[in-house]
Structure formats: structure tokens, C-alpha cells
Short mmCIF file of C-alpha atoms in Angstrom, two decimals:
data_model
loop_
_atom_site.label_atom_id
_atom_site.label_comp_id
_atom_site.label_asym_id
_atom_site.label_seq_id
_atom_site.Cartn_x
_atom_site.Cartn_y
_atom_site.Cartn_z
CA MET A 1 26.08 -44.59 -17.98
CA ALA A 2 27.68 -41.13 -18.28
CA SER A 3 30.03 -39.36 -15.87
CA HIS A 4 30.83 -35.70 -15.21
CA ILE A 5 33.25 -33.58 -13.18
CA VAL A 6 32.05 -30.14 -12.02
CA GLY A 7 35.57 -28.68 -11.93
CA TYR A 8 39.18 -29.58 -11.16
CA PRO A 9 42.09 -28.07 -9.15
CA ARG A 10 44.25 -25.79 -11.24
CA MET A 11 47.38 -25.37 -9.11
CA GLY A 12 48.89 -28.59 -10.46
CA PRO A 13 49.95 -31.78 -8.65
CA LYS A 14 53.21 -30.15 -7.59
CA ARG A 15 51.90 -26.57 -7.33
CA GLU A 16 53.26 -25.72 -10.76
CA LEU A 17 50.88 -22.79 -11.25
CA LYS A 18 51.72 -21.30 -7.86
CA PHE A 19 55.42 -21.23 -8.64
CA ALA A 20 54.84 -19.93 -12.17
CA LEU A 21 52.64 -17.11 -10.85
CA GLU A 22 55.14 -16.10 -8.17
CA SER A 23 57.93 -16.12 -10.73
CA PHE A 24 55.89 -13.94 -13.09
CA TRP A 25 54.89 -11.51 -10.33
CA ASP A 26 58.57 -11.22 -9.31
CA ASN A 27 59.49 -10.41 -12.93
CA LYS A 28 61.63 -13.53 -13.12
CA SER A 29 59.68 -15.01 -16.04
CA SER A 30 57.60 -13.77 -18.94
CA ALA A 31 53.88 -13.83 -19.66
CA GLU A 32 54.62 -16.47 -22.29
CA ASP A 33 56.32 -18.65 -19.67
CA LEU A 34 53.28 -18.39 -17.40
CA GLN A 35 50.89 -19.15 -20.27
CA LYS A 36 52.96 -22.23 -21.20
CA VAL A 37 52.73 -23.65 -17.67
CA ALA A 38 48.97 -22.97 -17.66
CA ALA A 39 48.44 -24.61 -21.06
CA ASP A 40 50.40 -27.70 -19.98
CA LEU A 41 48.29 -28.01 -16.82
CA ARG A 42 45.02 -27.67 -18.74
CA SER A 43 46.11 -30.24 -21.29
CA SER A 44 47.14 -32.68 -18.58
CA ILE A 45 43.82 -32.26 -16.72
CA TRP A 46 41.64 -32.74 -19.80
CA GLN A 47 43.58 -35.76 -21.01
CA GLN A 48 43.60 -37.29 -17.54
CA MET A 49 39.81 -37.09 -17.33
CA ALA A 50 39.39 -38.40 -20.86
CA ALA A 51 41.69 -41.35 -20.09
CA ALA A 52 39.66 -42.10 -16.94
CA GLY A 53 36.52 -42.41 -19.06
CA ILE A 54 34.74 -39.18 -18.04
CA LYS A 55 32.18 -38.22 -20.69
CA TYR A 56 31.37 -34.66 -19.66
CA ILE A 57 34.71 -32.91 -19.09
CA PRO A 58 34.63 -29.23 -18.05
CA SER A 59 36.65 -26.43 -19.63
CA ASN A 60 37.08 -22.84 -18.48
CA THR A 61 37.37 -24.06 -14.88
CA PHE A 62 41.08 -23.25 -14.98
CA SER A 63 41.92 -19.79 -13.63
CA TYR A 64 45.00 -17.73 -12.96
CA TYR A 65 43.24 -16.33 -9.87
CA ASP A 66 39.55 -17.17 -9.51
CA GLN A 67 36.53 -17.89 -11.65
CA VAL A 68 34.50 -14.88 -10.50
CA LEU A 69 37.33 -12.54 -11.49
CA ASP A 70 37.36 -14.36 -14.84
CA ALA A 71 33.65 -13.57 -15.22
CA THR A 72 34.33 -9.93 -14.33
CA SER A 73 36.95 -9.87 -17.08
CA MET A 74 34.59 -11.52 -19.55
CA LEU A 75 32.01 -8.81 -18.84
CA GLY A 76 34.52 -5.97 -18.95
CA ALA A 77 33.41 -4.86 -15.47
CA VAL A 78 36.76 -3.30 -14.57
CA PRO A 79 36.59 -0.55 -11.91
CA PRO A 80 37.79 2.79 -13.32
CA ARG A 81 40.74 3.04 -10.91
CA TYR A 82 42.65 0.41 -12.91
CA GLY A 83 42.81 2.62 -16.00
CA TRP A 84 41.58 -0.02 -18.43
CA ASN A 85 40.65 1.54 -21.76
CA GLY A 86 38.91 -1.35 -23.46
CA GLY A 87 40.05 -4.26 -25.59
CA GLU A 88 40.98 -7.76 -24.43
CA ILE A 89 41.90 -7.72 -20.74
CA GLY A 90 45.51 -8.72 -20.22
CA PHE A 91 47.55 -9.81 -17.23
CA ASP A 92 48.33 -6.25 -16.08
CA THR A 93 44.70 -5.29 -15.57
CA TYR A 94 43.66 -8.78 -14.42
CA PHE A 95 46.28 -9.05 -11.68
CA SER A 96 45.86 -5.41 -10.66
CA MET A 97 42.22 -6.17 -9.88
CA ALA A 98 43.28 -9.26 -7.95
CA ARG A 99 46.35 -7.96 -6.13
CA GLY A 100 46.43 -4.21 -6.55
CA ASN A 101 49.49 -2.35 -7.83
CA ALA A 102 51.77 0.47 -6.77
CA SER A 103 49.03 3.03 -7.33
CA VAL A 104 45.70 1.43 -6.39
CA PRO A 105 44.47 -1.31 -4.05
CA ALA A 106 43.04 -4.67 -5.06
CA MET A 107 39.34 -5.39 -5.19
CA GLU A 108 37.76 -6.93 -2.12
CA MET A 109 38.27 -10.64 -1.52
CA THR A 110 35.72 -12.74 0.37
CA LYS A 111 34.93 -16.37 1.06
CA TRP A 112 33.41 -18.56 -1.64
CA PHE A 113 30.33 -19.64 0.32
CA ASP A 114 31.45 -21.70 3.35
CA THR A 115 34.67 -23.02 1.81
CA ASN A 116 38.26 -21.97 2.41
CA TYR A 117 38.39 -20.68 -1.15
CA HIS A 118 38.12 -16.94 -1.75
CA PHE A 119 37.01 -14.87 -4.72
CA ILE A 120 37.36 -11.28 -5.92
CA VAL A 121 34.07 -9.45 -5.36
CA PRO A 122 32.79 -7.57 -8.45
CA GLU A 123 32.18 -3.84 -7.90
CA LEU A 124 29.13 -2.78 -9.88
CA GLY A 125 26.83 0.16 -10.33
CA PRO A 126 24.41 1.74 -12.81
CA ASP A 127 27.22 3.40 -14.79
CA VAL A 128 29.28 0.29 -15.54
CA ASN A 129 29.76 -0.11 -19.29
CA PHE A 130 29.82 -3.87 -19.78
CA SER A 131 31.61 -5.26 -22.84
CA TYR A 132 32.90 -8.61 -24.04
CA ALA A 133 36.49 -8.21 -22.85
CA SER A 134 37.84 -11.73 -22.27
CA HIS A 135 37.44 -14.61 -24.71
CA LYS A 136 38.93 -17.11 -22.27
CA ALA A 137 35.91 -19.47 -22.22
CA VAL A 138 35.88 -19.82 -26.01
CA ASP A 139 39.66 -19.98 -26.31
CA GLU A 140 39.94 -22.81 -23.77
CA TYR A 141 37.11 -24.76 -25.40
CA LYS A 142 38.95 -24.53 -28.73
CA GLU A 143 42.23 -25.43 -27.02
CA ALA A 144 40.75 -28.64 -25.62
CA LYS A 145 39.08 -29.48 -28.91
CA ALA A 146 42.42 -29.17 -30.72
CA LEU A 147 43.74 -31.82 -28.30
CA GLY A 148 40.88 -34.13 -29.26
CA VAL A 149 38.87 -33.53 -26.08
CA ASP A 150 35.31 -32.24 -26.42
CA THR A 151 34.43 -30.35 -23.25
CA ILE A 152 31.55 -28.59 -21.55
CA PRO A 153 32.45 -24.89 -21.28
CA VAL A 154 31.65 -23.59 -17.79
CA LEU A 155 30.47 -20.05 -17.01
CA ILE A 156 29.46 -18.41 -13.75
CA GLY A 157 25.73 -17.96 -14.27
CA PRO A 158 24.51 -14.38 -14.79
CA VAL A 159 22.26 -14.26 -11.73
CA SER A 160 24.83 -15.73 -9.34
CA TYR A 161 27.42 -13.29 -10.71
CA LEU A 162 25.22 -10.33 -9.77
CA LEU A 163 24.16 -11.77 -6.42
CA LEU A 164 27.83 -12.28 -5.50
CA SER A 165 28.69 -8.68 -6.41
CA LYS A 166 28.57 -5.50 -4.32
CA PRO A 167 27.73 -1.87 -5.10
CA ALA A 168 30.87 0.01 -6.16
CA LYS A 169 32.24 2.85 -4.06
CA GLY A 170 29.93 5.83 -4.33
CA VAL A 171 26.93 3.72 -5.31
CA GLU A 172 24.02 3.55 -2.90
CA LYS A 173 24.08 0.40 -0.80
CA THR A 174 20.43 -0.08 -1.68
CA PHE A 175 21.21 -0.24 -5.41
CA SER A 176 19.65 -3.35 -6.96
CA LEU A 177 22.46 -5.35 -8.52
CA LEU A 178 19.88 -7.53 -10.27
CA SER A 179 18.77 -4.44 -12.20
CA LEU A 180 21.97 -4.92 -14.22
CA LEU A 181 20.75 -8.24 -15.64
CA PRO A 182 19.59 -6.70 -18.96
CA LYS A 183 23.05 -5.14 -19.35
CA ILE A 184 25.10 -8.32 -18.88
CA LEU A 185 22.90 -10.79 -20.76
CA PRO A 186 23.95 -9.42 -24.19
CA ILE A 187 27.57 -10.33 -23.36
CA TYR A 188 26.48 -13.81 -22.28
CA LYS A 189 24.69 -14.11 -25.62
CA GLU A 190 27.90 -13.22 -27.46
CA VAL A 191 29.87 -15.85 -25.54
CA ILE A 192 27.20 -18.50 -26.14
CA ALA A 193 27.07 -17.70 -29.87
CA GLU A 194 30.85 -18.06 -30.15
CA LEU A 195 30.82 -21.35 -28.27
CA LYS A 196 28.11 -22.71 -30.56
CA ALA A 197 30.10 -21.59 -33.61
CA ALA A 198 33.17 -23.36 -32.19
CA GLY A 199 31.21 -26.63 -31.99
CA ALA A 200 30.16 -26.82 -28.35
CA LEU A 201 27.26 -29.20 -27.73
CA TRP A 202 26.84 -28.54 -24.01
CA ILE A 203 27.28 -25.51 -21.77
CA GLN A 204 27.39 -25.42 -17.97
CA PHE A 205 26.19 -22.42 -15.96
CA ASP A 206 27.26 -22.48 -12.31
CA GLU A 207 24.44 -20.93 -10.28
CA PRO A 208 25.46 -21.80 -6.69
CA THR A 209 23.45 -18.92 -5.19
CA LEU A 210 20.33 -21.01 -5.79
CA VAL A 211 21.14 -22.83 -2.54
CA LEU A 212 20.90 -19.59 -0.55
CA ASP A 213 17.78 -18.33 1.18
CA LEU A 214 16.49 -16.25 -1.74
CA ASP A 215 13.36 -14.14 -1.85
CA SER A 216 10.80 -14.30 -4.65
CA HIS A 217 12.33 -11.32 -6.48
CA GLN A 218 15.73 -13.01 -6.57
CA LEU A 219 14.26 -16.31 -7.73
CA GLN A 220 12.33 -14.50 -10.44
CA ALA A 221 15.64 -13.16 -11.76
CA PHE A 222 16.68 -16.72 -12.67
CA THR A 223 13.43 -17.24 -14.54
CA ALA A 224 13.83 -13.94 -16.41
CA ALA A 225 17.50 -14.52 -17.25
CA TYR A 226 17.12 -17.94 -18.81
CA ALA A 227 13.93 -16.96 -20.61
CA GLU A 228 15.94 -14.16 -22.22
CA LEU A 229 18.79 -16.55 -23.11
CA GLU A 230 16.52 -19.33 -24.39
CA THR A 231 16.70 -18.44 -28.09
CA THR A 232 20.47 -18.01 -28.02
CA LEU A 233 20.86 -21.32 -26.19
CA SER A 234 18.75 -23.17 -28.76
CA GLY A 235 20.72 -26.09 -30.16
CA LEU A 236 22.84 -26.47 -27.02
CA ASN A 237 22.34 -28.81 -24.09
CA VAL A 238 22.24 -26.56 -21.02
CA LEU A 239 23.35 -27.73 -17.55
CA ILE A 240 22.59 -25.56 -14.52
CA GLU A 241 24.95 -26.57 -11.71
CA THR A 242 24.33 -25.89 -8.01
CA TYR A 243 26.34 -26.99 -5.01
CA PHE A 244 27.19 -26.70 -1.31
CA ALA A 245 23.72 -27.21 0.17
CA ASP A 246 20.11 -28.24 -0.24
CA LEU A 247 17.74 -26.34 -2.48
CA THR A 248 14.60 -25.00 -0.90
CA ALA A 249 11.35 -26.23 -2.43
CA GLU A 250 10.87 -22.80 -4.03
CA ALA A 251 14.39 -22.75 -5.49
CA TYR A 252 14.00 -26.32 -6.78
CA LYS A 253 10.74 -25.35 -8.49
CA THR A 254 12.39 -22.30 -10.04
CA LEU A 255 15.36 -24.34 -11.24
CA THR A 256 13.34 -27.15 -12.80
CA GLU A 257 11.06 -24.72 -14.61
CA LEU A 258 13.82 -22.67 -16.27
CA LYS A 259 13.42 -22.22 -20.02
CA GLY A 260 15.85 -23.93 -22.37
CA VAL A 261 17.55 -26.01 -19.67
CA THR A 262 18.41 -29.65 -20.36
CA ALA A 263 20.02 -30.80 -17.11
CA TYR A 264 20.35 -29.99 -13.43
CA GLY A 265 23.50 -30.57 -11.38
CA LEU A 266 22.76 -31.06 -7.69
CA ASP A 267 24.95 -31.58 -4.65
CA LEU A 268 23.61 -34.78 -3.10
CA VAL A 269 26.34 -34.95 -0.44
CA ARG A 270 25.45 -31.78 1.44
CA GLY A 271 22.03 -31.55 -0.17
CA THR A 272 20.56 -34.75 1.18
CA GLN A 273 17.06 -33.30 1.45
CA THR A 274 17.18 -32.37 -2.23
CA ILE A 275 16.92 -36.10 -2.97
CA ASP A 276 13.37 -36.03 -1.60
CA LEU A 277 12.51 -33.16 -3.96
CA ILE A 278 13.87 -35.15 -6.89
CA LYS A 279 11.88 -38.23 -5.93
CA SER A 280 8.68 -36.26 -5.51
CA ASN A 281 8.85 -34.25 -8.74
CA PHE A 282 11.58 -34.47 -11.37
CA PRO A 283 10.84 -33.06 -14.84
CA LYS A 284 10.32 -35.75 -17.42
CA GLY A 285 12.96 -35.98 -20.12
CA LYS A 286 15.56 -33.89 -18.24
CA TYR A 287 19.03 -35.02 -17.15
CA LEU A 288 20.08 -35.25 -13.51
CA PHE A 289 23.79 -34.74 -12.89
CA ALA A 290 23.89 -36.43 -9.49
CA GLY A 291 26.70 -35.08 -7.28
CA VAL A 292 27.37 -38.14 -5.12
CA VAL A 293 31.18 -37.98 -4.90
CA ASP A 294 32.20 -35.40 -2.30
CA GLY A 295 34.26 -32.61 -3.84
CA ARG A 296 35.06 -30.96 -0.53
CA ASN A 297 37.08 -33.50 1.43
CA ILE A 298 39.99 -35.87 1.03
CA TRP A 299 38.21 -39.08 2.06
CA ALA A 300 37.51 -41.99 -0.25
CA ASN A 301 33.87 -42.19 -1.23
CA ASP A 302 31.64 -44.91 0.20
CA LEU A 303 31.00 -46.46 -3.21
CA ALA A 304 28.38 -48.95 -2.02
CA SER A 305 26.33 -46.18 -0.41
CA SER A 306 26.62 -43.92 -3.45
CA LEU A 307 25.65 -46.73 -5.79
CA SER A 308 22.55 -47.38 -3.70
CA THR A 309 21.59 -43.69 -3.94
CA LEU A 310 22.14 -43.70 -7.70
CA GLN A 311 20.05 -46.82 -8.19
CA ALA A 312 17.17 -45.20 -6.30
CA LEU A 313 17.46 -42.08 -8.46
CA GLU A 314 17.67 -44.13 -11.64
CA ALA A 315 14.15 -45.41 -10.99
CA VAL A 316 12.92 -41.80 -10.87
CA VAL A 317 14.97 -40.12 -13.58
CA GLY A 318 15.51 -42.94 -16.03
CA LYS A 319 18.66 -44.88 -16.86
CA ASP A 320 19.61 -42.76 -19.87
CA LYS A 321 19.06 -39.45 -18.04
CA LEU A 322 21.19 -40.05 -14.94
CA VAL A 323 24.79 -38.77 -14.96
CA VAL A 324 27.22 -39.52 -12.11
CA SER A 325 29.03 -36.39 -10.93
CA THR A 326 30.94 -34.72 -8.13
CA SER A 327 29.07 -32.73 -5.49
CA CYS A 328 30.95 -29.57 -6.49
CA SER A 329 34.24 -28.65 -8.12
CA LEU A 330 37.21 -30.73 -6.99
CA LEU A 331 39.00 -27.41 -6.58
CA HIS A 332 38.50 -27.78 -2.84
CA THR A 333 40.54 -30.95 -2.41
CA ALA A 334 44.17 -31.93 -2.91
CA VAL A 335 45.28 -32.92 -6.41
CA ASP A 336 46.75 -36.42 -6.48
CA LEU A 337 47.37 -39.00 -3.77
CA VAL A 338 50.19 -40.54 -5.77
CA ASN A 339 52.47 -37.72 -4.61
CA GLU A 340 51.94 -38.57 -0.92
CA THR A 341 54.90 -40.92 -0.57
CA LYS A 342 55.27 -40.65 3.22
CA LEU A 343 51.81 -41.89 4.20
CA ASP A 344 51.42 -45.50 5.25
CA ASP A 345 49.22 -47.86 3.24
CA GLU A 346 46.36 -47.90 5.74
CA ILE A 347 45.87 -44.14 5.76
CA LYS A 348 46.32 -43.91 1.98
CA SER A 349 43.56 -46.47 1.53
CA TRP A 350 41.16 -44.10 3.32
CA LEU A 351 41.95 -41.14 1.07
CA ALA A 352 40.92 -39.90 -2.36
CA PHE A 353 42.22 -36.64 -3.81
CA ALA A 354 40.95 -35.05 -7.03
CA ALA A 355 42.61 -37.59 -9.35
CA GLN A 356 41.21 -40.48 -7.32
CA LYS A 357 37.73 -38.92 -7.16
CA VAL A 358 37.67 -38.79 -10.95
CA VAL A 359 38.25 -42.54 -10.94
CA GLU A 360 35.52 -43.01 -8.32
CA VAL A 361 33.01 -41.11 -10.46
CA ASN A 362 33.72 -43.28 -13.47
CA ALA A 363 33.66 -46.49 -11.40
CA LEU A 364 30.17 -45.60 -10.15
CA ALA A 365 28.99 -44.80 -13.67
CA LYS A 366 30.26 -48.14 -14.95
CA ALA A 367 28.71 -50.01 -12.02
CA LEU A 368 25.37 -48.36 -12.73
CA ALA A 369 25.70 -49.49 -16.34
CA GLY A 370 26.25 -53.10 -15.25
CA GLN A 371 30.06 -53.07 -15.53
CA LYS A 372 30.93 -53.05 -11.85
CA ASP A 373 34.60 -53.45 -11.00
CA GLU A 374 34.18 -55.92 -8.14
CA ALA A 375 37.81 -55.73 -7.04
CA PHE A 376 37.69 -51.93 -6.87
CA PHE A 377 34.45 -51.94 -4.89
CA THR A 378 35.73 -54.66 -2.53
CA ALA A 379 38.91 -52.70 -1.82
CA ASN A 380 36.83 -49.59 -1.19
CA ALA A 381 34.53 -51.45 1.24
CA SER A 382 37.56 -52.78 3.12
CA ALA A 383 39.03 -49.31 3.39
CA GLN A 384 35.72 -47.91 4.66
CA ALA A 385 35.51 -50.64 7.32
CA SER A 386 39.16 -50.09 8.28
CA ARG A 387 38.64 -46.38 8.79
CA LYS A 388 35.52 -46.89 10.90
CA SER A 389 37.16 -49.43 13.20
CA SER A 390 40.77 -48.26 13.35
CA PRO A 391 41.98 -47.14 16.81
CA ARG A 392 43.73 -44.32 14.96
CA VAL A 393 40.38 -42.61 14.46
CA THR A 394 38.10 -44.41 16.91
CA ASN A 395 38.37 -43.66 20.62
CA GLU A 396 35.81 -45.52 22.72
CA ALA A 397 36.17 -43.14 25.66
CA VAL A 398 35.43 -40.13 23.44
CA GLN A 399 32.45 -41.89 21.89
CA LYS A 400 31.00 -42.67 25.32
CA ALA A 401 31.56 -39.12 26.51
CA ALA A 402 29.88 -37.71 23.40
CA ALA A 403 26.93 -40.10 23.78
CA ALA A 404 26.48 -39.03 27.41
CA LEU A 405 26.13 -35.34 26.56
CA LYS A 406 22.82 -33.76 27.55
CA GLY A 407 21.11 -30.73 26.09
CA SER A 408 22.13 -28.69 29.11
CA ASP A 409 25.80 -29.43 28.39
CA HIS A 410 25.57 -27.20 25.32
CA ARG A 411 24.60 -24.19 27.40
CA ARG A 412 26.87 -22.15 29.63
CA ALA A 413 26.21 -22.07 33.35
CA THR A 414 26.53 -18.28 33.39
CA ASN A 415 24.60 -15.84 31.24
CA VAL A 416 26.20 -13.48 28.74
CA THR A 417 26.02 -10.48 31.07
CA ALA A 418 28.11 -12.27 33.71
CA ARG A 419 30.64 -13.35 31.09
CA LEU A 420 30.87 -9.82 29.69
CA ASP A 421 31.52 -8.48 33.18
CA ALA A 422 34.23 -11.08 33.78
CA GLN A 423 35.89 -10.33 30.47
CA GLN A 424 35.81 -6.61 31.05
CA LYS A 425 37.36 -6.94 34.52
CA LYS A 426 40.13 -9.09 33.09
CA LEU A 427 40.78 -7.25 29.83
CA ASN A 428 39.54 -3.72 30.46
CA LEU A 429 38.67 -3.29 26.80
CA PRO A 430 37.35 -0.04 25.29
CA VAL A 431 33.83 0.19 23.88
CA LEU A 432 35.12 -0.56 20.36
CA PRO A 433 38.15 -2.88 20.70
CA THR A 434 40.56 -3.27 17.78
CA THR A 435 42.14 -6.49 16.52
CA THR A 436 43.28 -8.17 13.33
CA ILE A 437 42.12 -11.35 11.63
CA GLY A 438 44.32 -14.00 10.05
CA SER A 439 48.03 -14.19 9.47
CA PHE A 440 50.59 -11.43 9.06
CA PRO A 441 52.55 -11.34 5.77
CA GLN A 442 55.06 -14.12 5.26
CA THR A 443 58.42 -12.32 5.09
CA LEU A 444 61.35 -13.37 2.93
CA GLU A 445 63.23 -14.29 6.09
CA LEU A 446 60.38 -16.55 7.25
CA ARG A 447 60.27 -18.25 3.86
CA ARG A 448 64.04 -18.82 4.02
CA VAL A 449 63.83 -20.34 7.51
CA ARG A 450 60.93 -22.54 6.41
CA ARG A 451 62.82 -23.82 3.34
CA GLU A 452 65.94 -24.54 5.36
CA TYR A 453 64.04 -26.39 8.08
CA LYS A 454 62.18 -28.48 5.51
CA ALA A 455 65.52 -29.29 3.84
CA ASN A 456 67.03 -30.28 7.25
CA LYS A 457 69.57 -27.45 7.00
CA ILE A 458 68.60 -26.06 10.41
CA SER A 459 67.45 -27.81 13.56
CA GLU A 460 63.97 -27.80 15.05
CA ASP A 461 65.26 -25.66 17.92
CA ASP A 462 66.55 -23.06 15.44
CA TYR A 463 63.25 -23.15 13.58
CA VAL A 464 61.19 -22.65 16.75
CA LYS A 465 63.53 -19.85 17.84
CA ALA A 466 63.00 -18.05 14.52
CA ILE A 467 59.24 -18.48 14.82
CA LYS A 468 59.22 -17.07 18.35
CA GLU A 469 61.27 -14.08 17.19
CA GLU A 470 58.75 -13.42 14.42
CA ILE A 471 55.86 -13.67 16.91
CA LYS A 472 57.60 -11.15 19.16
CA LYS A 473 57.99 -8.75 16.22
CA VAL A 474 54.33 -8.80 15.26
CA VAL A 475 53.17 -8.56 18.87
CA ASP A 476 55.52 -5.61 19.49
CA LEU A 477 54.14 -3.95 16.37
CA GLN A 478 50.56 -4.41 17.57
CA GLU A 479 51.43 -3.01 20.99
CA GLU A 480 53.16 -0.05 19.34
CA LEU A 481 49.99 0.58 17.32
CA ASP A 482 47.90 0.26 20.50
CA ILE A 483 45.86 -2.72 19.22
CA ASP A 484 43.58 -3.98 21.98
CA VAL A 485 43.36 -7.73 21.25
CA LEU A 486 46.61 -9.16 19.95
CA VAL A 487 47.25 -12.06 17.58
CA HIS A 488 50.50 -13.93 17.08
CA GLY A 489 50.58 -13.60 13.28
CA GLU A 490 50.46 -17.31 12.44
CA PRO A 491 54.05 -17.69 11.26
CA GLU A 492 54.41 -21.35 12.22
CA LEU A 493 54.57 -24.05 9.56
CA LYS A 494 52.40 -27.15 9.21
CA LEU A 495 54.50 -30.07 7.99
CA CYS A 496 53.24 -33.44 6.81
CA ARG A 497 55.77 -35.36 8.90
CA GLU A 498 54.99 -33.55 12.16
CA MET A 499 53.27 -30.53 13.65
CA ILE A 500 55.32 -27.83 15.25
CA TRP A 501 53.48 -26.74 18.38
CA LEU A 502 54.83 -23.62 20.01
CA SER A 503 54.92 -24.00 23.78
CA THR A 504 55.03 -20.31 24.58
CA LEU A 505 53.43 -17.18 23.23
CA VAL A 506 53.71 -13.67 24.56
CA SER A 507 52.03 -12.85 27.83
CA ASN A 508 49.12 -10.95 26.26
CA TYR A 509 48.23 -13.88 24.06
CA LEU A 510 48.39 -16.30 26.98
CA VAL A 511 46.03 -14.09 28.96
CA LEU A 512 43.44 -14.35 26.18
CA LEU A 513 43.83 -18.09 25.91
CA SER A 514 43.48 -18.48 29.65
CA LEU A 515 40.14 -16.70 29.46
CA LEU A 516 38.94 -19.28 27.00
CA THR A 517 39.99 -22.12 29.28
CA ASP A 518 38.21 -20.40 32.16
CA GLY A 519 34.99 -20.60 30.16
CA CYS A 520 34.82 -16.91 29.30
CA ASN A 521 33.79 -16.64 25.67
CA LEU A 522 35.44 -13.65 24.00
CA MET A 523 32.89 -13.79 21.24
CA GLY A 524 30.24 -13.16 23.86
CA LEU A 525 30.90 -9.47 23.31
CA ALA A 526 29.54 -9.85 19.81
CA ALA A 527 26.76 -12.17 20.91
CA SER A 528 25.16 -9.67 23.24
CA SER A 529 22.36 -7.81 21.50
CA HIS A 530 22.97 -4.66 23.55
CA GLN A 531 26.74 -4.60 23.14
CA SER A 532 28.10 -3.07 19.92
CA SER A 533 31.75 -3.95 20.44
CA THR A 534 33.37 -7.04 18.94
CA VAL A 535 36.50 -9.00 19.82
CA MET A 536 37.91 -11.55 17.38
CA LEU A 537 40.77 -13.86 18.26
CA ALA A 538 42.81 -15.51 15.54
CA ALA A 539 43.92 -18.93 16.75
CA PRO A 540 47.12 -20.61 15.54
CA ASN A 541 46.97 -22.80 12.45
CA GLN A 542 46.38 -26.42 13.36
#
């Protein structure tokens, strides 16, 4: 039975890439130094998965910033303000798009679906001259092959790329981004042809937008795109990967009818209803890459439950067509539990980071093939039972209180108009209040204090004092700028050994918090259909 990993964290088990990037951005190391760290990380990841017994190992999931920006580079879709004049896109242009430079701002960053990951939003319009400007996907496939690891090259699918984009500045907001499909498919064809020439047998297209609520025109774009690519893809096994949610019946039908596609990767952790679609109608002779190991949390998988799901799917798909996979890229979890030396054995037994999830995937594949590791499964079952019954996570009083909740408990006793009136009397906000979202920049002084506290060079009292001073600075700045709803800037540090909870914030912040405890919902301003103003409160990190 085969196994597959959708993607893997790229920062490194000890944040090697983070430190290498910061060193390069600070001009303390060269591009060659950064590339060496990246190559070592890629090699380690590929060889780790190969050693664990994974059959379908991804390549081109590594990124210096994010995979959508990598796709933008591949397509040569560089906004004119960065002064790129063609050729292979290098670090200067790449990082200018990601971070801006002294002359121009960065491209917009937004959330990757409902995760904490962010991506750089492509800026497109009818005048963009697409060109094959980054050979990263092919280069990394060849790099892995030279190490003796045959991988599945991964590309952001053409339709998802366009659906995740936005009209560039000066382009009408009503511009159809999907109208650019005929312009980008020739570049995809070039990449595919090069991968085939390099010896690739499989290719993975990530099309996560298939899980969104798409209209018929958007769904038709998938059909048109893969029909156009079918001839170029001939001779390759093609995997279309989706994740993060269920597919609608219409999206599932579109996916399973795509031309030239060999396999479908589905998130069966968050997409539990998709299982019913599979059972009712799965295309004969196609592969199902079943995402049963959760790629979005740090908890050990319930192996017995996953094995049961896989066995049910095996009866539908066929033994030789079922591949055990992760629900999505493991990018969203921590790297390796082995580095957590301060956790006790009980808690560690409940956890599985990316390295451990790779092992889980292969253990399930072997069990499905009749080679079940009884000791591994028994230990997993014990850990699952421990977590469910442990007083560290189970509070009988909380469970009883939750069970006693009624439908009416989820509704406020006062209507939104009354709450708006109460808020306005307390806060006296203008029609369009101003605020900020998220943390303020981490200053060099804050970083120094954080390092010294972590190294036990300063006391907790000194650390808290420094944090309070930083909060006062950012609050004073906001008051100077006449911001209406203040935030504290989130300077405090989360440490593994303990949480630092600040007992006092400035008076303005306490006033806002007191409103929340009084049952007045600040977000009610946004909730009211007749009220155009919005207040957003950034809470401390927890």
C-alpha cells in the first residue's frame, strides 16, 4: 500500500531557514550561504521521507517565502513597480515583491484560506506579459533525483492561482481574472514539458479553491484548463490535490471528470462529507490519495479510526488504487517532536509533529497492506485513551456546564441596537472609528530583552517592566495619532516553560476589556446592517 505527503515544513527543525533569511536580509551572509542552507534542508526532508518509507514524496514545496509567490515568479507576473526586465527572477526581485524595498512597497499579503499561514497575493490585469521566469520546480525535481529520491513535483494549479489573485492597481475590479487562463497555460505547458524531459512520472497540482463555494463559470474553468493541458500531460500521472474542507457535489463532479487526471487528493479530516461522495460515485481505475492524517494540528492521529476509514474506502476504490496521505501540507504544524526536551512523557505521547505524522502515514499504509505494527498501534491507542481521560484536559464541571447549555444561551439578552447605544455612551466613537490590527513591529530592543530573559540574564520582573514600557510607547503613539480604539501592540513573549501574563494595561485598553466583560460586543458595530462603522480589537497573544 502506497503513502504520500502533500507538503512539508520548510523552516527547519531548529528554524534554520528563518535565521538564514534574516542573516541574508541584514547583509550578513551571501546568496550562496542562503542557498546552501536551503539545499541542506531540502535534502534532509526528502531523505527523511524516503527513509520513513513514503512512496510519493513531494518536491517544489520548499519556498523562501511562499508557494503562491513562487508561482508568480514561475509565470513572470512581476508588477512593473519592481523594475524587473525579464530573465530568471533572482532574490532581489523575489524579496522585493514579498517585503518591498527602499523605493516601493511589498505586494499584499493575506491569509491562506482559514489557516495562520499567509501568502503574497498576485496582482494581475489584461496587460500582464506572462513568461517562464523561474525554473525552481524543475531544478528542485532534478536536485532530488540527483540524491536518489524520485519525487512528485508540486505546482499551484492554474485555476486556483487566478482565483487567489486580485486585479492590479488601475485595473477594473470587475476584471475577470479567469480570462487570463489562456495566457498562463502556455507557461504551465513549458514547465510540464521540462519535468517530463527530466524524468518525472507524476505531477501534483494543488487546486485548493475547489473547496470554496464556486459558481458554474468558475467550475468550468477547471474543466477548460485541464482539457487544454491534457495533451501536454500525456505520459504523466496527474494528481489534483484539494484540502481544508468538503467538496460540494458540483465541485466533486467537476474534479472527477477532469481530462488527463489520474488521481484525486482529498482532505478527509475536515472533509468528512466528501467520504459520502466517494462512496456513492468514485471513477473506476482512478487513484484516491486519502488525506486521513491531520496536517493542521499537533495531535497524534487516532490510527485505529483512520485505519477503519481507509478499509471502508478500500472496498470502494480498490486496494491498488488507495494511497494514504495527509489531509493537507504539514506546513501548518511544528517540525519534529524530538526537539521538545522539556515536555513530560505523557504530553509527548499525545503529540505528533510533521516528522511523526510522516511515520503515522507510513504505518497506516503498511497496516492496510497487512503489515500492521501492533506495538505502534497499541501505543497510539493508549495515548489516545490517556488524552481523553487525563484530568489535565478533562474537567467534569466544564463538561456538565457545556452539556447544560440551551439554544437561548447562545443569544444575547439585549438586541444589537441596545448594545450599540451602550457602547456609544461608553466610548463616544466617531461614525468611522480607526484602529489597528495585529502586533506592532518587534524592535531591536524588544528582541534583546527577549533573548536575555530566555537566557536567564534578566529577571521576570525586568522582563515585564520592559514589556510594559513598550506597551506604553505604542499606546502613546496611537493617542498622539488620535487613533480611536487602541491596541497594546502584542510585545509579550510566549514561552514553552510558562506564559507571561501582564496584569496591567493602560487605562484605555482596560476600558475596552471591561466592555467585553459587561457583555457589550464591540463587534456589534460591524454586525449591525444599518451601521457602517467598524471597531476591531486586537487581543493579546495567548
